PDB file of C-alpha atoms in Angstrom:
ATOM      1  CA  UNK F 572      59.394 -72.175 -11.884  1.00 57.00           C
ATOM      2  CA  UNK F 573      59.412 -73.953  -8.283  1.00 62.00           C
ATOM      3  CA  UNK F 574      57.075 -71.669  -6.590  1.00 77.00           C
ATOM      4  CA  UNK F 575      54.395 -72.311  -9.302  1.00 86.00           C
ATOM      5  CA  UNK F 576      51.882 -74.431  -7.414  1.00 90.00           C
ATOM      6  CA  UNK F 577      49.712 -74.948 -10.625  1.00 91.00           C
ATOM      7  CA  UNK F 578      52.223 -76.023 -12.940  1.00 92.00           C
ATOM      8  CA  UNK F 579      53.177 -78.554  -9.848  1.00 93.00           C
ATOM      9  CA  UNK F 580      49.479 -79.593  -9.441  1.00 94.00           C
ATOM     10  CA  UNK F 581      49.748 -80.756 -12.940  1.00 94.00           C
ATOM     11  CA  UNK F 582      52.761 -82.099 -12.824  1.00 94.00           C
ATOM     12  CA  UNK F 583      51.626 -84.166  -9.680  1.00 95.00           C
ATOM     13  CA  UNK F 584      48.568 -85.174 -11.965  1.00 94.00           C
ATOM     14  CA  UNK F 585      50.426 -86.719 -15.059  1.00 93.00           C
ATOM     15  CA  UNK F 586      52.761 -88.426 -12.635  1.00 92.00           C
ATOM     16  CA  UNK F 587      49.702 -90.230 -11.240  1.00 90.00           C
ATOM     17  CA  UNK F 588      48.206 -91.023 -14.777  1.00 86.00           C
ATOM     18  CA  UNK F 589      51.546 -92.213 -15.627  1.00 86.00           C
ATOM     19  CA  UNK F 590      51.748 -94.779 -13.208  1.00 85.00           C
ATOM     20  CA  UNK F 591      54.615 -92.832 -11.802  1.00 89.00           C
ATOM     21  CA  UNK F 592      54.023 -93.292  -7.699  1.00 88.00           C
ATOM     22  CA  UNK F 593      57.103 -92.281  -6.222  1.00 90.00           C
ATOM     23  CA  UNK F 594      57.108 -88.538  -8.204  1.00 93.00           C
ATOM     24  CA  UNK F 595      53.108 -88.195  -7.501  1.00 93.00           C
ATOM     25  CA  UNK F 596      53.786 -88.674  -4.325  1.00 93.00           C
ATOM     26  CA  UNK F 597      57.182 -86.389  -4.105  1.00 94.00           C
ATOM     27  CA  UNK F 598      55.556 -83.772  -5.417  1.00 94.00           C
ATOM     28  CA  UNK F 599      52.129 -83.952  -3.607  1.00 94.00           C
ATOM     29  CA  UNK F 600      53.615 -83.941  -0.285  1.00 95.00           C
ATOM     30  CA  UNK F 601      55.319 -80.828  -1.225  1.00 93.00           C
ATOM     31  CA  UNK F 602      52.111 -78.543  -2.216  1.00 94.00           C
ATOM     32  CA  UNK F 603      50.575 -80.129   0.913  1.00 94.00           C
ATOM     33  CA  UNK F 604      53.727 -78.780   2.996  1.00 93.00           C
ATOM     34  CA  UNK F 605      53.234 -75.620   0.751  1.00 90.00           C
ATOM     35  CA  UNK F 606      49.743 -74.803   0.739  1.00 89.00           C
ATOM     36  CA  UNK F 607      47.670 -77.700   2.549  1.00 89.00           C
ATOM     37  CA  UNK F 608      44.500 -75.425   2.699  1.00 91.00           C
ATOM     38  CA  UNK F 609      44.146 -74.617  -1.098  1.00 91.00           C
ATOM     39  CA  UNK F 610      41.241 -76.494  -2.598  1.00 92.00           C
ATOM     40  CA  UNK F 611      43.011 -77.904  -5.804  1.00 92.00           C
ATOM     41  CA  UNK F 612      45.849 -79.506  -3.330  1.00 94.00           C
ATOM     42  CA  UNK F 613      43.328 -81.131  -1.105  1.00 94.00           C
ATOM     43  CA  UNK F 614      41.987 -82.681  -4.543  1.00 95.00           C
ATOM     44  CA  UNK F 615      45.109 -83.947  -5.432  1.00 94.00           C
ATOM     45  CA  UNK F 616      45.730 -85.138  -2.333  1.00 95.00           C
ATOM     46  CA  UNK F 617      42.034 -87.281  -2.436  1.00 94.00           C
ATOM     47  CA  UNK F 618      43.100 -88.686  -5.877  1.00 94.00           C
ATOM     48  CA  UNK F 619      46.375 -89.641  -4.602  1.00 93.00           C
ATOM     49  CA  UNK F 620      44.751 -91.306  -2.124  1.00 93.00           C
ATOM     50  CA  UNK F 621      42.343 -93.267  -4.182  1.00 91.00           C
ATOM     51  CA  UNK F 622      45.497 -94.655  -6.221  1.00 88.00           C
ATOM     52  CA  UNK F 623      46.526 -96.150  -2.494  1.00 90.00           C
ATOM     53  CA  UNK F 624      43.619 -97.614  -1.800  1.00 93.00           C
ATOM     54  CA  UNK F 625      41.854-100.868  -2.127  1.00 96.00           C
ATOM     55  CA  UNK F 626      39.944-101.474  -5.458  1.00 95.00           C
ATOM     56  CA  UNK F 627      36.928-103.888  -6.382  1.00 96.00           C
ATOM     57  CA  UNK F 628      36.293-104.144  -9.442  1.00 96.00           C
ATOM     58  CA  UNK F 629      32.900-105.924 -10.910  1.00 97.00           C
ATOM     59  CA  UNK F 630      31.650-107.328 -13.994  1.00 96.00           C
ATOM     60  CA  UNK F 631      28.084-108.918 -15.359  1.00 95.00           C
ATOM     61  CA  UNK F 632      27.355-109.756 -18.637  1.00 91.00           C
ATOM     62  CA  UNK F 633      24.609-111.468 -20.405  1.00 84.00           C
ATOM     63  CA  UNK F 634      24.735-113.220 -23.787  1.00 76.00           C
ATOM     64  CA  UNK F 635      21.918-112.990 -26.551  1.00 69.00           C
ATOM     65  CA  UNK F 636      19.397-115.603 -26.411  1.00 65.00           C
ATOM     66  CA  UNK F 637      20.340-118.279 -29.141  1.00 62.00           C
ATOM     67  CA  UNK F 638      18.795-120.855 -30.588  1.00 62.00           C
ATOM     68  CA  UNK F 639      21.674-123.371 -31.268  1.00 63.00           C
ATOM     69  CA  UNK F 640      21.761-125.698 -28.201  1.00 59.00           C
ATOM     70  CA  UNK F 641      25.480-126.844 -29.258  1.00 62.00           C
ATOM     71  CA  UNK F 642      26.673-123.260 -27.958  1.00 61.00           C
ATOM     72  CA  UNK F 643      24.435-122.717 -25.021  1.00 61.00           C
ATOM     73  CA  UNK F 644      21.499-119.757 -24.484  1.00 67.00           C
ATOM     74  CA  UNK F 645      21.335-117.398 -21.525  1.00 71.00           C
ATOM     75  CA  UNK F 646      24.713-116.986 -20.872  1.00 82.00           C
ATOM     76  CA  UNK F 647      25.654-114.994 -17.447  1.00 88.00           C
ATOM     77  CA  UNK F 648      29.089-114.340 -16.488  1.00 91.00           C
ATOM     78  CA  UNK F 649      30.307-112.767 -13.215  1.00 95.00           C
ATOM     79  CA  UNK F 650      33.614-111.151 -12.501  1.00 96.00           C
ATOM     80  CA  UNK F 651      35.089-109.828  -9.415  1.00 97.00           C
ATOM     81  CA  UNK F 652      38.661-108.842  -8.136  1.00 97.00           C
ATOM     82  CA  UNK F 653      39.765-107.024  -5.468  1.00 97.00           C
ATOM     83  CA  UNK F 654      43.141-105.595  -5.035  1.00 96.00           C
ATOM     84  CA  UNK F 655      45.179-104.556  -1.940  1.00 96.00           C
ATOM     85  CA  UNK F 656      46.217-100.897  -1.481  1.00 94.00           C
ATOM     86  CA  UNK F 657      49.961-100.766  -3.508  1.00 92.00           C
ATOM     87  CA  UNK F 658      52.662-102.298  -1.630  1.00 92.00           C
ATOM     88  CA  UNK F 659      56.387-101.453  -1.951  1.00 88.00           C
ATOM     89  CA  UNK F 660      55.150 -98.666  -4.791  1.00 86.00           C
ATOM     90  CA  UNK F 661      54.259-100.646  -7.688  1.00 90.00           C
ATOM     91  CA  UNK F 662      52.798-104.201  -6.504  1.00 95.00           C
ATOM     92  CA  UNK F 663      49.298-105.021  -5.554  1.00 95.00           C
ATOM     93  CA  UNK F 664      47.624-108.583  -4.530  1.00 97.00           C
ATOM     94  CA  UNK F 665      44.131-109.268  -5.963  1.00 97.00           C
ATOM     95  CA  UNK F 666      42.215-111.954  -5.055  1.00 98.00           C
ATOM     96  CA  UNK F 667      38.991-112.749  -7.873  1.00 97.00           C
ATOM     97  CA  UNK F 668      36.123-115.037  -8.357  1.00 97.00           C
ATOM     98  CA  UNK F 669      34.254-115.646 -11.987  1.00 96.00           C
ATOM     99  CA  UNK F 670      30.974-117.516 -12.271  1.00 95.00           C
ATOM    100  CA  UNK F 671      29.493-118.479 -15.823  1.00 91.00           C
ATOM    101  CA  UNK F 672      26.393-120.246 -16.645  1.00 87.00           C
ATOM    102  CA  UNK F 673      24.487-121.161 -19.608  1.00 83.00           C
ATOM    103  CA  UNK F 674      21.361-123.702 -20.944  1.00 74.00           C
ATOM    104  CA  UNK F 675      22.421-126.562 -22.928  1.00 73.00           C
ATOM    105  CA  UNK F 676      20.563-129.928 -24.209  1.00 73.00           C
ATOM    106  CA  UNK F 677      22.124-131.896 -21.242  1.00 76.00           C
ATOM    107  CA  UNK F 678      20.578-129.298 -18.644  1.00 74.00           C
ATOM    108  CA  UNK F 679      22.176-126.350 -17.042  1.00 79.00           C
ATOM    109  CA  UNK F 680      25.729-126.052 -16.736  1.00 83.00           C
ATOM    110  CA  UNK F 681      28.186-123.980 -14.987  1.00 86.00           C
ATOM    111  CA  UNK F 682      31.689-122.972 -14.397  1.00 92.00           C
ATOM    112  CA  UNK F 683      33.785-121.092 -11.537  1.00 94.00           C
ATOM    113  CA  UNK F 684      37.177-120.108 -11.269  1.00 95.00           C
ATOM    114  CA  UNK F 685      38.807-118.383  -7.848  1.00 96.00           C
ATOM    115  CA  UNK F 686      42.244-116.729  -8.290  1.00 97.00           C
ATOM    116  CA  UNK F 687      44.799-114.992  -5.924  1.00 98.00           C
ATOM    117  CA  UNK F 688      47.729-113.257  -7.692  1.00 97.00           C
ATOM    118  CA  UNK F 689      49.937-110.312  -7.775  1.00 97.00           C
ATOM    119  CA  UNK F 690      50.440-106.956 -10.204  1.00 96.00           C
ATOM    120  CA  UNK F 691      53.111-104.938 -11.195  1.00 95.00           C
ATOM    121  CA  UNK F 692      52.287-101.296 -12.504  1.00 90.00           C
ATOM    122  CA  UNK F 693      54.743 -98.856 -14.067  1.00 86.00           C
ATOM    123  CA  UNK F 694      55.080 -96.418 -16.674  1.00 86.00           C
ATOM    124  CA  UNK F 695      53.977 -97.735 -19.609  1.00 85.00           C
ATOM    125  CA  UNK F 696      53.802-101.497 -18.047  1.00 89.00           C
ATOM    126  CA  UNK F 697      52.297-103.947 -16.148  1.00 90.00           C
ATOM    127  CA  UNK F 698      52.286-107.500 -15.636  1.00 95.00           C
ATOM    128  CA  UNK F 699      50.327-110.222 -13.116  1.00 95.00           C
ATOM    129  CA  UNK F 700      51.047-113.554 -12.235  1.00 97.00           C
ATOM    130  CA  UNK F 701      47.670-115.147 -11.249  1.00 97.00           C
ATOM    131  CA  UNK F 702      46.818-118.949  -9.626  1.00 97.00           C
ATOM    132  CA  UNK F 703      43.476-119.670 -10.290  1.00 96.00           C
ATOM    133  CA  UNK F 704      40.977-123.321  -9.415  1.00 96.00           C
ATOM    134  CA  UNK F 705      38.352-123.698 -12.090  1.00 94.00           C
ATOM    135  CA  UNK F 706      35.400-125.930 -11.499  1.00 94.00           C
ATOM    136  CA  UNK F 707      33.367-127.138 -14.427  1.00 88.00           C
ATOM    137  CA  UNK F 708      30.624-130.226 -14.572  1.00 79.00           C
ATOM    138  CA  UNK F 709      32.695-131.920 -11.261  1.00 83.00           C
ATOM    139  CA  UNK F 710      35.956-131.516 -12.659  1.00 91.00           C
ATOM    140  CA  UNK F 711      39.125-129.353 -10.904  1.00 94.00           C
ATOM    141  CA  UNK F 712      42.029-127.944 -12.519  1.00 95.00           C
ATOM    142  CA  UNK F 713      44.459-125.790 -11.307  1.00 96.00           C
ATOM    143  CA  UNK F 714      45.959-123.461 -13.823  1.00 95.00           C
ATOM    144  CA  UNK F 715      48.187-120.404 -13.606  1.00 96.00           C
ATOM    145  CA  UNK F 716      48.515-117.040 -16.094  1.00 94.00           C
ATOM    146  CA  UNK F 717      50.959-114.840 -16.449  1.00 96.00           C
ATOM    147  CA  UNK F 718      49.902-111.546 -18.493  1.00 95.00           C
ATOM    148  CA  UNK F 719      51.802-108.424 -19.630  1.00 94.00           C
ATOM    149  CA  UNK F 720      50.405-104.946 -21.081  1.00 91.00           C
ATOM    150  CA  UNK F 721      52.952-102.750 -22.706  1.00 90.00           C
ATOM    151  CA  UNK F 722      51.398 -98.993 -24.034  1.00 84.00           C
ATOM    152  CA  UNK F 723      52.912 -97.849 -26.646  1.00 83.00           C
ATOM    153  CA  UNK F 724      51.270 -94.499 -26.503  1.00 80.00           C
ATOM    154  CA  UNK F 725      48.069 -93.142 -25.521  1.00 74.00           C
ATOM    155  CA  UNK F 726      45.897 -95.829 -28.411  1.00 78.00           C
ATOM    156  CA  UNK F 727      48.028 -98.635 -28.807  1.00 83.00           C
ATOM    157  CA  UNK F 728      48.471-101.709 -26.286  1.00 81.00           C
ATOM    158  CA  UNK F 729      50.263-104.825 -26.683  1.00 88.00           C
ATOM    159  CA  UNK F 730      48.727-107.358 -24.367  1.00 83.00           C
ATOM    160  CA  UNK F 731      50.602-110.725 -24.291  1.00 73.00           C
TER     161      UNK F 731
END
């Protein structure tokens, strides 16, 4: 049914939770060229343009106060990673930072680790490629990850 603008609000929907780019945004730039004014196309049209824009995402955590001084007590992590808007569909650049901290014996120690990378996002995929510098106790190293997600279905992942 072509001229059924709900069925291809939907449609434009799953595409986007699919990771499917090009057909959400084939088929959203048709009900906007259809029906612009309609409330449920501007909608799509703001959550299609949330999936091309940037994203930060942040993390804190806090570890349970322990008594062992081997493992450390008052543990605080921080995460952050910021990605650019998609570029050529299905890659996006991040940049991140992670600070961690904890009590030992010796005193307080911590670590930090800054990382610039890229991501690939598909159906059912996605991958990153990630150079990082971690500091720890006056020591540098340089390291570099490569990770992969495959979903099987809508449950199961296989992260490698």
């Amino acid at each position: 049914m072509p001229d059924n603008i709900p069925l291809e609000t939907e449609q434009a929907y799953t595409a986007g939770n699919l990771q499917e780019w090009r057909q959400m945004d084939l088929l959203t730039d048709d009900l906007i060229a259809r029906s612009a004014s309609s409330p449920a196309i501007q909608e799509l049209d703001a959550f299609r343009r949330i999936q091309h824009s940037w994203e930060l995402q942040v993390g804190v955590s806090h570890g349970l106060h322990s008594d062992s001084p081997v493992t450390g007590s008052r543990d605080v992590t921080t995460t952050s990673r910021l990605y650019t808007p998609p570029i050529a569909t299905h890659y996006r650049l991040f940049s991140g930072y992670q600070f961690e901290q904890s009590h030992f014996e010796e005193g307080k120690k911590h670590a930090s680790t800054g990382s610039v990378g890229i991501e690939w996002r598909g159906r059912d995929y996605q991958a990153e490629m990630e150079v990082n510098h971690q500091q720890f106790s006056g020591a540098e190293h340089t390291g570099f990850q490569l990770a992969g997600w495959h979903d099987f279905d809508d449950h199961w992942r296989v992260v490698e």
